[in-house]
């Protein structure tokens, strides 16, 4: 194996879509957690992040036909959950702007909705590749659940009425994408993955199609983004959320896309008063793999964190930090990585 291949970082994947299409539930199924059930009103109100190691992906894609021919070269996925509620467009923008690839979740019973189109436009503007999870297939008429199978086999095993409804609704969604100026096709009928977005039928309740979705993400990342995913020491980190945590004070949740952070590093961040702060990392905290960063966890303290990772930073003076801005590391008085933040100019 050559060095560059073994030096890929985890791909950052953002989950976007209209409210209640099942974004968080899909992640819950993948993580075997119940984050969605703990949300007020079942509505996501913050950006989340989950580190999914490649071992978990291998396990969950075993049922995918032809997967044995796939070599897994990325170390995992860092999945960003975003809210679908109309009022959180700033968070969708923040999530989508730092990802390598996205999952656009569409409820097969509803088709494209207002924030689906808003999300689509964010992805188009940044030219971010994405796949569509055509979710809630278990709600199709007379659906018969067959977990632990490739979704292509599950669909072809449904009764004729169910298959009809699936085809009709899928065609409708493809037409709606065409109205937005985009070619779309079921992933197993996609004539050209470079110009057609792939639709993967899924159910976050039964888990059907989830293996296919993960397999497609990994293969697309490896084929389309291999260069972009080469690990770089040049720090690239964004503040996702600023929050007070009992016992820790004000902390920031960050996405480290490239480079590394160490305990004791001097970091620089933009603040709401137009200036910036310089502070030292007191602790670098991460949840266990497969746990959501935004949910209060038994965080594990790390001396060093290497990209790509979601990480919580505890430090002094974080109260005025602005979410959505970059974080850089200062060494010997020089801002050596990320875009420099000059005090007073931001
Ligand atoms: P926001 O983050 O608030 O935008 O919503 P979301 O897209 O994260 O959706 P969420 O995971 O909160 O799911 C919304 C509702 O749809 C919940 O009641 C879920 O149980 C339900 N749901 C999600 N996925 C599926 C699915 O595949 N099938 C069925 N039947 N219900 C689902
Ligand atoms: Na919801
Ligand atoms: Mg959600």
Short mmCIF file of N, CA and C and ligand atoms in Angstrom, two decimals, residues 23-25 36 39 42-44 81-84 294, ligand 3:
data_model
loop_
_atom_site.label_atom_id
_atom_site.label_comp_id
_atom_site.label_asym_id
_atom_site.label_seq_id
_atom_site.Cartn_x
_atom_site.Cartn_y
_atom_site.Cartn_z
N UNK A 23 -33.62 12.33 9.85
CA UNK A 23 -32.16 12.48 9.89
C UNK A 23 -31.56 11.89 11.17
N UNK A 24 -32.09 12.33 12.32
CA UNK A 24 -31.54 11.88 13.60
C UNK A 24 -31.82 10.39 13.81
N UNK A 25 -33.00 9.97 13.39
CA UNK A 25 -33.39 8.57 13.54
C UNK A 25 -32.47 7.65 12.72
N UNK A 36 -32.87 10.82 19.32
CA UNK A 36 -34.08 11.50 18.85
C UNK A 36 -35.17 11.50 19.92
N UNK A 39 -35.03 14.37 22.39
CA UNK A 39 -35.11 15.76 21.92
C UNK A 39 -36.46 16.38 22.27
N UNK A 42 -39.14 16.22 19.72
CA UNK A 42 -38.59 15.43 18.61
C UNK A 42 -37.93 16.28 17.54
N UNK A 43 -37.57 17.52 17.94
CA UNK A 43 -36.99 18.48 16.98
C UNK A 43 -35.52 18.69 17.32
N UNK A 44 -34.66 18.54 16.33
CA UNK A 44 -33.24 18.82 16.54
C UNK A 44 -33.02 20.33 16.53
N UNK A 81 -25.03 15.88 12.20
CA UNK A 81 -26.50 15.96 12.16
C UNK A 81 -26.89 17.44 12.19
N UNK A 82 -27.89 17.81 11.41
CA UNK A 82 -28.36 19.21 11.42
C UNK A 82 -29.87 19.24 11.63
N UNK A 83 -30.42 20.38 12.08
CA UNK A 83 -31.87 20.49 12.24
C UNK A 83 -32.53 20.76 10.89
N UNK A 84 -33.76 20.27 10.75
CA UNK A 84 -34.50 20.51 9.51
C UNK A 84 -35.53 21.61 9.64
N UNK A 294 -23.17 16.10 20.75
CA UNK A 294 -24.03 17.13 21.33
C UNK A 294 -24.81 16.65 22.54
MG1 LIG B 3 -33.13 15.55 13.88
#
